[in-house]
Amino acid sequence: MTSMESGRVPAGSRTDGRVRVRVAACTALALAAGVLLSAPGARADAHPGPHRGVQRPAADVRLPGIDALRTDAGAGAAFGARDAAAAPRSDVDGDGLSDMIVQDANGVVQVSTGDTAHELVHDDGQGSAYQVYKDVFSTAGLRTDGPVHFTLSASGRLSAYANDAYTPSRYWSGGGWQIYNKVFSPGDLTGDGAGDVLARTFAGALYLYPGTAGDGPPLGGRTLVGGGWNQFDQLVGMNDVDDDGIADLFARNTAGELYFYRGTGEAARPFEGKVLVGSGWNMFNALFSIDDLDADGRADLLARTVGGALYRYSSTGAGGFTSRVQIDTGWNAVNQFANAGNVSHWGKEDLAALDAKGTLWWYLDRNDGTFSAREQISGIGGWKGAVITVTSSLDDDSYPEILQLWEGGLYTYGVDGDAYRIGGGWGVYNTLVGPGDLSGDGKGDLVARDGSGTLYLYRGNGYGTGFASKQKVGTGWGRFDALLGAGDLSGDGRADLVARAGDGRLYLYEGTGNAASPFRGKKLIGSGWGSFTALAAPGDMNGDGRADLVARGGNGTLHRYDADGKGNFRPRATVGSGWNTYSGLY
């Protein structure tokens, strides 16, 4: 049960040249609900053995270009020739303007320098191993050949790349960054012309890493800025909004209040005290900046609604903004904007459904609270009688993993579509759940419950091919008829677990990031959940970076419960009807 078997390329190590598109065989779909290892009753002609042929479709991604966001777009040299107080952080093409870098719904990084976008492949010098980054950002002043691109992996590896409009090449990389729930660059905070990096711990401590120009390591040793920064769910580096050449910061709390932190230029005290900008900012699921968009030399703020509309707030030069202007729609296709303020969601953005015939269907979260149209991902009846569960990603490609239990063995389905045997002895468990990283090492983990109600933690190896020896979490978990989760519900960036008791009460177990004690004490977050015939965790449905839940009523209506960032849910919203056609939601 604990070994990693050889003879198979680890999931996540797929190499396919310069093009990385999420169309490969499914390394997963969504998290099972109810008693997770239950399955429809098998018939005599059912085929419960390891299956093949699960194929996850690609998302339909059509991203507008950055020209649609700029004032005076197309003015060319006149627009780019303005003397900005701070160098643009993402000027990929060298025209003096920041460009837009995003990660789309397929996990592909794209850059837009005009009216179209193209893929930006970060070349690690090792054959372009396939992975989906947890976050991307950029900054200026570290090299003479353009901005430095940073990528952050789920397992905590931060890498720096020399600029190129198509294939930035890595020149530095370092591990251990999984101790932070947010890493970003607001620009130059110390006044030396080099962009700096801020990193916030899960406990709310904020650290400054000064930028270092040249070909060596891009960052110096960290300096503590202060504590209490976990009160904010969005930290937005704005480059320079007040014409002093120093980067500034905006921060939003879960109540929707936005605050301005003026940069001082001093590493020991990089910000002045906070100033309230206004309230009502929780109508947006993403806040970010592409520096100066309206040609006045000051950085501007962009804000995306759940519906995908994009608004520009032009800086006044004193920490405030002029009236907002809606400049575009359709931006819900972006999963993560570079230099965005949110805690990025990673590892699961889908819902799978098994119909009565045993056919699997797939739905993609669209970042606007809805699902894409369903697509068939297996042969008709191909999964009839199968005992399955689905987890958050266990490797570095961000695809959830589909797991099957057969004759006591546990099998997973990797990028090659074949059933890979993890090991035997798993038949003692009646529930397997994969909420994400529970041990703090950045790798996806499993929890398993046996017939006595004892819960165990299995730490993942980062490849989706094996686990460390089990660790006992606790007893008494048999009182729950549903265990589920896929990411962070409480707002701290750590994976959480949700449990439904037999009396219909719903409890939240917040993740700690400590393998020895992976959950805090239970917190009651609702009652009356026993009326639902299925619960599932599809990941982040509304694009705010927090995991959400769906629940099916007895009449087949599916409801969405959005996490509020404080360990509770917002009022439910109806997703649609007719969902009782499915025997299982995952």
Coordinates of C-alpha atoms in Angstrom, one line a residue:
M1 CA 0.0 0.0 0.0
T2 CA 2.9 2.3 0.5
S3 CA 5.2 1.4 -2.5
M4 CA 5.6 3.4 -5.7
E5 CA 5.7 0.8 -8.5
S6 CA 8.1 1.2 -11.4
G7 CA 7.5 0.8 -15.1
R8 CA 5.2 3.9 -15.7
V9 CA 6.1 7.5 -16.4
P10 CA 4.8 9.4 -13.4
A11 CA 1.7 11.4 -14.0
G12 CA 2.7 15.0 -14.6
S13 CA 5.9 14.2 -16.4
R14 CA 4.3 14.2 -19.9
T15 CA 6.4 15.9 -22.5
D16 CA 4.7 17.3 -25.6
G17 CA 7.0 19.9 -27.0
R18 CA 5.9 23.5 -26.9
V19 CA 2.2 22.9 -26.7
R20 CA 0.5 22.0 -23.5
V21 CA -3.3 21.6 -23.7
R22 CA -5.6 20.0 -21.3
V23 CA -6.9 17.2 -23.5
A24 CA -4.9 14.3 -22.3
A25 CA -6.5 11.3 -20.7
C26 CA -8.2 12.3 -17.5
T27 CA -6.1 12.2 -14.4
A28 CA -9.4 13.0 -12.9
L29 CA -12.6 14.8 -12.5
A30 CA -14.3 15.4 -9.2
L31 CA -14.7 14.4 -5.6
A32 CA -17.2 11.7 -4.6
A33 CA -20.0 12.4 -2.3
G34 CA -22.0 10.4 0.3
V35 CA -20.3 7.1 1.2
L36 CA -17.6 7.7 -1.3
L37 CA -16.8 4.1 -2.3
S38 CA -20.4 3.1 -2.9
A39 CA -21.4 2.2 -6.4
P40 CA -24.6 1.2 -8.3
G41 CA -25.5 -2.4 -7.8
A42 CA -23.5 -4.6 -10.2
R43 CA -25.2 -6.9 -12.6
A44 CA -24.0 -10.3 -13.8
D45 CA -22.7 -8.6 -17.0
A46 CA -21.0 -5.7 -15.1
H47 CA -17.2 -5.3 -15.6
P48 CA -15.8 -4.1 -12.2
G49 CA -12.2 -4.6 -13.3
P50 CA -9.8 -1.8 -14.0
H51 CA -11.2 0.4 -16.8
R52 CA -9.7 2.4 -19.6
G53 CA -10.6 5.1 -22.0
V54 CA -11.5 8.0 -19.8
Q55 CA -10.8 11.2 -21.8
R56 CA -11.2 14.7 -20.4
P57 CA -12.1 17.3 -23.0
A58 CA -10.4 20.6 -23.3
A59 CA -12.2 23.8 -22.2
D60 CA -13.3 26.2 -24.9
V61 CA -11.0 29.2 -24.2
R62 CA -11.2 32.4 -26.2
L63 CA -9.4 35.2 -24.5
P64 CA -9.7 38.8 -25.6
G65 CA -6.5 40.8 -26.1
I66 CA -5.1 43.5 -23.9
D67 CA -5.9 46.2 -26.4
A68 CA -9.5 46.0 -25.4
L69 CA -8.5 47.1 -21.9
R70 CA -6.3 50.0 -22.8
T71 CA -7.4 53.6 -23.2
D72 CA -6.0 55.0 -26.4
A73 CA -5.3 51.5 -27.6
G74 CA -3.5 51.7 -31.0
A75 CA -1.9 55.0 -30.3
G76 CA 1.4 53.2 -30.6
A77 CA 4.5 55.2 -29.8
A78 CA 2.7 58.2 -28.4
F79 CA 1.0 56.0 -25.8
G80 CA 4.1 54.0 -24.9
A81 CA 6.4 57.0 -24.8
R82 CA 4.9 58.5 -21.6
D83 CA 7.3 58.7 -18.7
A84 CA 5.9 56.3 -16.1
A85 CA 7.1 56.7 -12.6
A86 CA 7.9 53.0 -12.4
A87 CA 9.0 50.5 -15.0
P88 CA 6.1 48.3 -16.3
R89 CA 6.3 44.9 -14.6
S90 CA 5.3 42.7 -17.6
D91 CA 6.5 44.4 -20.7
V92 CA 7.1 41.2 -22.7
D93 CA 7.5 42.8 -26.1
G94 CA 9.6 45.8 -25.1
D95 CA 7.2 48.6 -26.2
G96 CA 7.1 50.3 -22.8
L97 CA 3.7 48.9 -21.9
S98 CA 2.8 46.1 -19.5
D99 CA 1.3 43.1 -21.2
M100 CA -1.3 40.7 -19.8
I101 CA -0.2 37.3 -18.6
V102 CA -2.9 34.8 -17.6
Q103 CA -3.5 31.1 -17.0
D104 CA -6.5 29.9 -18.8
A105 CA -9.1 27.3 -18.0
N106 CA -6.9 24.6 -19.6
G107 CA -4.0 25.5 -17.3
V108 CA -2.1 27.1 -20.2
V109 CA -0.2 30.3 -19.6
Q110 CA -1.0 32.9 -22.2
V111 CA 0.3 36.4 -22.9
S112 CA -1.4 39.2 -24.8
T113 CA 0.6 42.2 -26.2
G114 CA -2.2 43.5 -28.5
D115 CA -5.5 42.2 -29.8
T116 CA -4.7 38.5 -29.6
A117 CA -3.0 36.2 -27.1
H118 CA -0.6 33.3 -27.5
E119 CA 0.9 30.6 -25.4
L120 CA 3.8 31.5 -23.1
V121 CA 5.9 28.3 -22.5
H122 CA 8.2 28.6 -19.5
D123 CA 11.2 26.5 -20.5
D124 CA 12.8 24.9 -17.5
G125 CA 15.7 23.4 -19.5
Q126 CA 14.6 19.9 -18.7
G127 CA 12.4 19.0 -21.6
S128 CA 9.3 21.2 -20.7
A129 CA 7.8 18.8 -18.2
Y130 CA 4.1 19.3 -18.1
Q131 CA 2.6 21.0 -15.1
V132 CA 0.0 23.6 -14.2
Y133 CA 1.4 26.4 -12.1
K134 CA -0.3 27.4 -8.9
D135 CA 0.5 31.1 -9.7
V136 CA 2.4 33.2 -12.1
F137 CA 3.6 36.8 -11.8
S138 CA 6.3 39.1 -13.2
T139 CA 8.4 42.1 -12.2
A140 CA 10.8 44.6 -13.7
G141 CA 14.4 45.8 -12.9
L142 CA 16.0 42.4 -12.2
R143 CA 17.5 41.9 -15.7
T144 CA 18.3 44.1 -18.7
D145 CA 16.6 41.9 -21.2
G146 CA 13.1 42.6 -19.9
P147 CA 10.8 41.6 -17.0
V148 CA 11.5 38.4 -15.0
H149 CA 8.7 35.8 -15.1
F150 CA 8.1 33.9 -11.9
T151 CA 6.1 30.6 -11.7
L152 CA 5.0 28.9 -8.4
S153 CA 4.4 25.2 -8.4
A154 CA 1.9 23.5 -6.1
S155 CA 4.7 21.8 -4.3
G156 CA 6.3 25.1 -3.5
R157 CA 9.0 25.6 -6.1
L158 CA 9.5 29.3 -7.2
S159 CA 11.3 29.7 -10.5
A160 CA 12.6 32.8 -12.3
Y161 CA 12.7 33.0 -16.1
A162 CA 14.5 35.5 -18.4
N163 CA 12.1 37.3 -20.7
D164 CA 11.0 36.0 -24.0
A165 CA 7.8 36.6 -25.8
Y166 CA 7.3 32.9 -26.4
T167 CA 9.7 30.7 -24.3
P168 CA 11.1 32.4 -21.3
S169 CA 14.1 30.4 -20.0
R170 CA 14.6 29.5 -16.4
Y171 CA 17.8 30.8 -14.7
W172 CA 16.9 30.2 -11.0
S173 CA 14.7 28.0 -8.9
G174 CA 14.2 27.4 -5.2
G175 CA 11.9 25.2 -3.1
G176 CA 10.2 25.6 0.2
W177 CA 7.7 28.3 -0.9
Q178 CA 4.7 26.1 0.1
I179 CA 4.9 27.7 3.5
Y180 CA 3.2 30.8 2.0
N181 CA -0.4 31.1 0.8
K182 CA 0.4 34.1 -1.4
V183 CA 3.5 35.1 -3.3
F184 CA 3.6 38.1 -5.6
S185 CA 5.5 41.2 -6.7
P186 CA 4.0 44.6 -6.3
G187 CA 7.0 46.2 -8.0
D188 CA 10.0 48.1 -6.5
L189 CA 9.4 48.6 -2.8
T190 CA 12.9 49.6 -1.7
G191 CA 13.7 52.3 -4.2
D192 CA 16.7 50.6 -5.9
G193 CA 14.9 50.1 -9.2
A194 CA 14.6 46.3 -8.8
G195 CA 11.2 44.6 -8.3
D196 CA 10.7 43.0 -5.0
V197 CA 8.6 40.0 -3.8
L198 CA 6.1 39.8 -1.0
A199 CA 5.1 36.4 0.6
R200 CA 2.4 35.8 3.2
T201 CA 2.3 32.8 5.6
F202 CA -0.9 31.0 6.4
A203 CA -0.8 32.6 9.9
G204 CA -0.8 36.1 8.3
A205 CA 2.9 37.1 8.6
L206 CA 4.1 39.1 5.5
Y207 CA 7.7 39.0 4.4
L208 CA 9.6 41.1 1.9
Y209 CA 12.2 39.5 -0.4
P210 CA 14.3 42.3 -2.0
G211 CA 15.0 41.9 -5.7
T212 CA 18.6 41.4 -6.8
A213 CA 19.6 42.6 -10.3
G214 CA 21.8 40.4 -12.5
D215 CA 22.1 36.8 -13.6
G216 CA 22.3 35.3 -10.1
P217 CA 19.5 34.5 -7.6
P218 CA 16.8 37.2 -8.1
L219 CA 15.9 37.5 -4.5
G220 CA 17.7 38.3 -1.2
G221 CA 17.0 37.2 2.3
R222 CA 13.5 37.9 3.7
T223 CA 12.5 40.7 6.1
L224 CA 9.4 40.6 8.2
V225 CA 6.9 43.3 7.3
G226 CA 4.4 42.4 10.0
G227 CA 1.6 40.2 11.1
G228 CA -2.2 40.2 10.8
W229 CA -2.2 40.2 7.0
N230 CA -4.5 37.1 7.0
Q231 CA -7.4 39.5 7.5
F232 CA -7.3 40.1 3.8
D233 CA -8.5 37.8 1.1
Q234 CA -6.9 39.9 -1.7
L235 CA -3.4 41.5 -1.7
V236 CA -2.9 43.5 -4.9
G237 CA 0.5 44.9 -5.9
M238 CA -0.1 48.0 -7.9
N239 CA 3.4 49.1 -9.0
D240 CA 3.2 52.9 -8.6
V241 CA -0.1 54.8 -8.2
D242 CA 1.2 58.1 -6.8
D243 CA 4.1 59.1 -9.1
D244 CA 6.9 58.5 -6.6
G245 CA 8.5 55.5 -8.3
I246 CA 7.7 53.2 -5.3
A247 CA 5.3 50.3 -5.5
D248 CA 2.0 50.5 -3.6
L249 CA -0.4 47.9 -2.2
F250 CA -4.1 47.5 -2.0
A251 CA -5.8 44.9 0.3
R252 CA -9.4 43.7 0.5
N253 CA -11.0 41.9 3.5
T254 CA -13.9 39.5 3.3
A255 CA -16.4 42.3 4.3
G256 CA -15.5 44.0 0.9
E257 CA -13.5 46.9 2.4
L258 CA -10.5 48.0 0.3
Y259 CA -7.5 49.6 1.9
F260 CA -4.5 51.5 0.4
Y261 CA -1.0 51.0 1.7
R262 CA 1.4 53.6 0.3
G263 CA 4.9 52.4 -0.4
T264 CA 7.7 54.1 1.6
G265 CA 10.8 52.9 -0.2
E266 CA 12.2 51.5 3.0
A267 CA 12.8 47.7 3.2
A268 CA 12.5 47.8 7.0
R269 CA 9.1 49.6 6.8
P270 CA 7.8 49.2 3.3
F271 CA 4.3 50.6 3.9
E272 CA 2.6 53.5 5.6
G273 CA -0.5 52.8 7.6
K274 CA -3.6 51.6 5.8
V275 CA -6.2 54.0 4.5
L276 CA -9.8 53.0 3.7
V277 CA -10.6 53.4 0.0
G278 CA -14.2 52.2 0.2
S279 CA -16.6 49.2 0.7
G280 CA -18.6 47.0 -1.6
W281 CA -15.5 45.5 -3.3
N282 CA -16.6 41.9 -2.5
M283 CA -18.7 42.0 -5.7
F284 CA -15.5 41.1 -7.5
N285 CA -13.9 37.7 -7.5
A286 CA -10.5 38.9 -8.8
L287 CA -8.6 42.2 -8.3
F288 CA -5.3 42.8 -10.3
S289 CA -3.3 45.4 -12.1
I290 CA -1.5 45.5 -15.4
D291 CA 0.1 48.8 -14.3
D292 CA -0.8 51.9 -16.4
L293 CA -3.7 51.3 -18.8
D294 CA -5.0 54.8 -19.3
A295 CA -1.7 56.6 -20.3
D296 CA -1.5 58.9 -17.3
G297 CA 1.7 57.3 -15.8
R298 CA -0.1 55.8 -12.8
A299 CA -1.0 52.2 -12.3
D300 CA -4.7 51.3 -12.5
L301 CA -6.8 48.6 -10.9
L302 CA -8.8 45.9 -12.8
A303 CA -11.7 44.1 -11.2
R304 CA -13.6 41.1 -12.5
T305 CA -17.2 40.2 -11.5
V306 CA -18.4 36.7 -11.1
G307 CA -20.1 37.0 -14.4
G308 CA -16.8 37.8 -16.1
A309 CA -17.2 41.5 -16.7
L310 CA -14.0 43.5 -16.3
Y311 CA -13.9 47.0 -14.8
R312 CA -11.1 49.5 -14.8
Y313 CA -10.5 51.9 -11.9
S314 CA -8.1 54.7 -12.9
S315 CA -5.8 56.0 -10.1
T316 CA -6.3 59.5 -8.9
G317 CA -2.6 59.7 -7.7
A318 CA -3.6 59.8 -4.0
G319 CA -4.6 56.2 -3.3
G320 CA -8.1 56.5 -4.7
F321 CA -9.8 55.9 -8.0
T322 CA -12.0 57.6 -10.4
S323 CA -15.4 56.1 -11.2
R324 CA -15.2 52.6 -12.5
V325 CA -15.6 51.9 -16.2
Q326 CA -16.7 48.6 -17.6
I327 CA -14.3 47.8 -20.4
D328 CA -15.0 44.2 -21.4
T329 CA -16.8 41.0 -20.8
G330 CA -16.1 37.3 -21.0
W331 CA -13.1 37.2 -18.7
N332 CA -14.4 34.3 -16.6
A333 CA -12.3 32.1 -19.0
V334 CA -9.2 33.1 -17.0
N335 CA -8.4 30.9 -14.0
Q336 CA -5.6 33.1 -12.7
F337 CA -4.4 36.5 -13.7
A338 CA -0.7 37.2 -13.2
N339 CA -0.2 39.6 -10.3
A340 CA -3.8 39.0 -9.1
G341 CA -4.5 39.5 -5.4
N342 CA -6.4 36.2 -4.7
V343 CA -5.1 33.1 -3.0
S344 CA -5.0 30.9 -6.1
H345 CA -7.1 27.7 -6.2
W346 CA -5.4 24.6 -7.6
G347 CA -6.2 20.9 -8.0
K348 CA -9.8 20.6 -9.0
E349 CA -12.3 22.5 -11.1
D350 CA -14.7 19.9 -12.3
L351 CA -17.7 17.8 -11.6
A352 CA -18.2 14.3 -12.8
A353 CA -21.5 12.4 -12.9
L354 CA -22.3 8.7 -13.3
D355 CA -25.6 7.9 -15.0
A356 CA -27.7 4.8 -14.4
K357 CA -26.2 3.0 -17.4
G358 CA -22.7 3.4 -16.0
T359 CA -21.5 6.2 -18.3
L360 CA -19.3 9.0 -16.9
W361 CA -20.0 12.6 -17.8
W362 CA -17.8 15.7 -17.2
Y363 CA -18.7 19.3 -16.3
L364 CA -16.1 22.2 -16.1
D365 CA -16.4 25.0 -13.6
R366 CA -16.7 28.2 -15.6
N367 CA -15.6 30.7 -12.8
D368 CA -19.1 32.3 -12.9
G369 CA -21.0 29.8 -10.8
T370 CA -22.1 27.6 -13.6
F371 CA -20.9 24.5 -15.4
S372 CA -20.0 24.0 -19.0
A373 CA -22.2 21.8 -21.1
R374 CA -21.7 18.1 -20.2
E375 CA -19.4 15.9 -22.2
Q376 CA -19.2 12.2 -22.3
I377 CA -15.8 10.9 -21.0
S378 CA -16.3 7.1 -21.1
G379 CA -17.9 4.5 -23.2
I380 CA -21.6 3.9 -22.7
G381 CA -22.0 1.7 -19.6
G382 CA -18.2 1.4 -19.2
W383 CA -18.2 2.1 -15.5
K384 CA -21.3 0.1 -14.5
G385 CA -20.6 -1.5 -11.1
A386 CA -17.3 0.2 -10.6
V387 CA -16.3 1.3 -7.1
I388 CA -14.7 4.7 -7.7
T389 CA -13.8 7.9 -5.9
V390 CA -12.1 11.0 -7.3
T391 CA -9.7 13.3 -5.5
S392 CA -8.0 16.7 -5.9
S393 CA -4.8 16.5 -8.0
L394 CA -2.2 14.1 -6.6
D395 CA 0.5 15.2 -9.1
D396 CA 1.6 18.5 -10.6
D397 CA -0.9 18.9 -13.5
S398 CA -3.9 20.1 -11.4
Y399 CA -6.2 17.5 -12.8
P400 CA -8.2 15.6 -10.2
E401 CA -7.5 11.9 -10.0
I402 CA -10.0 9.2 -10.7
L403 CA -9.4 6.2 -8.4
Q404 CA -10.9 2.7 -8.6
L405 CA -11.0 0.0 -5.9
W406 CA -11.0 -3.5 -7.3
E407 CA -10.3 -6.8 -5.4
G408 CA -8.7 -4.8 -2.6
G409 CA -6.3 -3.0 -5.0
L410 CA -6.3 0.7 -5.6
Y411 CA -5.9 1.9 -9.2
T412 CA -5.5 5.4 -10.7
Y413 CA -5.8 6.7 -14.2
G414 CA -2.9 8.7 -15.5
V415 CA -2.2 10.7 -18.6
D416 CA -1.7 7.6 -20.6
G417 CA -5.3 6.4 -19.9
D418 CA -4.2 3.1 -18.4
A419 CA -5.1 1.8 -15.0
Y420 CA -2.0 2.1 -12.8
R421 CA -2.0 -0.1 -9.7
I422 CA -1.0 1.8 -6.6
G423 CA -1.1 -1.2 -4.3
G424 CA -3.2 -3.8 -2.4
G425 CA -4.9 -3.9 0.9
W426 CA -7.2 -1.0 0.3
G427 CA -10.4 -3.1 0.6
V428 CA -10.6 -2.3 4.4
Y429 CA -11.7 1.2 3.7
N430 CA -15.3 2.3 2.9
T431 CA -14.3 5.9 2.2
L432 CA -11.4 7.6 0.5
V433 CA -11.3 11.4 0.1
G434 CA -8.6 13.6 -1.5
P435 CA -9.1 17.3 -0.3
G436 CA -5.6 18.4 -1.4
D437 CA -2.5 19.0 0.5
L438 CA -3.1 18.2 4.2
S439 CA 0.5 17.8 5.4
G440 CA 2.0 21.2 4.3
D441 CA 4.4 19.8 1.7
G442 CA 2.4 21.0 -1.3
K443 CA 1.5 17.5 -2.5
G444 CA -2.0 16.1 -2.7
D445 CA -2.9 13.6 0.1
L446 CA -5.7 11.1 0.8
V447 CA -7.7 10.4 3.9
A448 CA -9.2 6.9 4.4
R449 CA -11.9 5.6 6.8
D450 CA -12.2 2.0 7.7
G451 CA -15.2 0.1 8.9
S452 CA -14.5 0.9 12.6
G453 CA -14.7 4.7 11.9
T454 CA -11.0 5.2 12.2
L455 CA -9.6 7.9 9.9
Y456 CA -6.1 7.7 8.4
L457 CA -3.9 10.1 6.5
Y458 CA -1.9 9.0 3.5
R459 CA 0.7 11.5 2.3
G460 CA 1.0 11.6 -1.4
N461 CA 4.4 11.3 -3.2
G462 CA 3.6 14.1 -5.7
Y463 CA 3.3 11.8 -8.7
G464 CA -0.1 10.2 -8.0
T465 CA 1.6 6.8 -7.9
G466 CA 2.0 6.1 -4.2
F467 CA 1.7 7.2 -0.6
A468 CA 3.8 7.2 2.5
S469 CA 2.8 4.9 5.4
K470 CA -0.6 5.7 6.9
Q471 CA -0.9 8.0 9.9
K472 CA -3.9 7.7 12.3
V473 CA -6.0 10.8 12.4
G474 CA -8.6 9.7 14.9
T475 CA -11.6 7.6 15.7
G476 CA -15.4 8.2 15.7
W477 CA -15.6 9.2 12.1
G478 CA -18.2 6.5 11.4
R479 CA -21.0 8.9 12.5
F480 CA -20.7 10.7 9.2
D481 CA -22.5 9.5 6.0
A482 CA -20.5 11.9 3.8
L483 CA -17.0 13.2 3.8
L484 CA -15.9 15.5 1.0
G485 CA -13.7 18.5 0.1
A486 CA -11.6 19.9 -2.7
G487 CA -9.5 22.8 -1.6
D488 CA -9.9 25.7 0.8
L489 CA -13.3 26.6 2.2
S490 CA -12.1 28.6 5.2
G491 CA -10.1 31.3 3.4
D492 CA -6.6 30.5 4.7
G493 CA -5.4 28.7 1.6
R494 CA -5.2 25.2 3.2
A495 CA -7.3 22.2 2.1
D496 CA -10.3 21.5 4.4
L497 CA -12.7 18.6 5.0
V498 CA -16.5 18.7 5.2
A499 CA -18.5 16.0 7.0
R500 CA -22.2 15.4 7.1
A501 CA -23.6 13.6 10.2
G502 CA -26.6 11.2 10.2
D503 CA -28.8 13.9 11.7
G504 CA -28.1 16.2 8.7
R505 CA -25.7 18.6 10.4
L506 CA -22.7 19.7 8.4
Y507 CA -19.3 20.2 10.0
L508 CA -16.1 21.9 8.7
Y509 CA -12.7 20.5 9.7
E510 CA -10.1 23.1 8.8
G511 CA -6.8 21.9 7.5
T512 CA -3.7 22.7 9.6
G513 CA -0.9 21.8 7.2
N514 CA 0.5 19.5 9.9
A515 CA 0.6 15.8 9.1
A516 CA 0.6 14.8 12.8
S517 CA -2.7 16.6 13.3
P518 CA -4.1 17.5 9.9
F519 CA -7.5 19.0 11.1
R520 CA -8.6 21.5 13.7
G521 CA -11.6 20.7 15.8
K522 CA -14.9 20.5 14.0
K523 CA -17.0 23.5 13.4
L524 CA -20.8 23.3 12.9
I525 CA -21.6 25.2 9.7
G526 CA -25.2 24.1 9.0
S527 CA -28.1 21.8 9.6
G528 CA -30.8 20.3 7.4
W529 CA -28.3 18.9 5.0
G530 CA -29.8 15.4 5.3
S531 CA -32.5 16.3 2.8
F532 CA -29.9 16.2 0.0
T533 CA -29.5 13.0 -2.0
A534 CA -25.9 13.8 -3.1
L535 CA -23.2 16.2 -2.1
A536 CA -20.1 16.9 -4.1
A537 CA -17.1 19.3 -4.1
P538 CA -16.4 20.6 -7.6
G539 CA -13.6 23.0 -6.5
D540 CA -13.9 26.7 -7.1
M541 CA -17.0 27.4 -9.2
N542 CA -17.2 31.2 -9.0
G543 CA -13.6 32.2 -9.6
D544 CA -12.7 33.7 -6.2
G545 CA -10.1 31.1 -5.3
R546 CA -12.2 29.3 -2.6
A547 CA -13.7 25.8 -2.9
D548 CA -17.5 25.5 -3.1
L549 CA -20.0 22.7 -2.7
V550 CA -23.0 21.5 -4.7
A551 CA -26.0 19.6 -3.2
R552 CA -28.8 17.8 -5.0
G553 CA -32.3 17.9 -3.7
G554 CA -34.8 15.0 -3.8
N555 CA -36.5 16.6 -6.9
G556 CA -33.2 16.6 -8.8
T557 CA -32.4 20.3 -8.4
L558 CA -28.8 21.1 -8.0
H559 CA -27.8 23.9 -5.7
R560 CA -24.4 25.7 -5.3
Y561 CA -23.0 26.8 -2.0
D562 CA -20.2 29.4 -2.3
A563 CA -17.6 29.5 0.5
D564 CA -17.5 33.0 2.0
G565 CA -13.8 32.9 3.1
K566 CA -14.7 32.7 6.8
G567 CA -15.6 29.1 7.1
N568 CA -19.3 29.4 6.1
F569 CA -21.4 29.5 3.0
R570 CA -23.2 32.3 1.2
P571 CA -26.9 31.8 0.5
R572 CA -27.4 29.0 -2.0
A573 CA -27.9 29.5 -5.7
T574 CA -29.7 27.1 -8.0
V575 CA -27.5 25.5 -10.7
G576 CA -30.2 23.6 -12.6
S577 CA -32.7 20.8 -12.6
G578 CA -32.8 17.2 -13.8
W579 CA -29.7 16.1 -11.9
N580 CA -31.5 13.0 -10.5
T581 CA -30.7 11.3 -13.8
Y582 CA -27.3 10.5 -12.2
S583 CA -26.7 7.8 -9.7
G584 CA -23.5 9.5 -8.4
L585 CA -22.0 13.0 -8.4
Y586 CA -18.2 13.3 -7.9

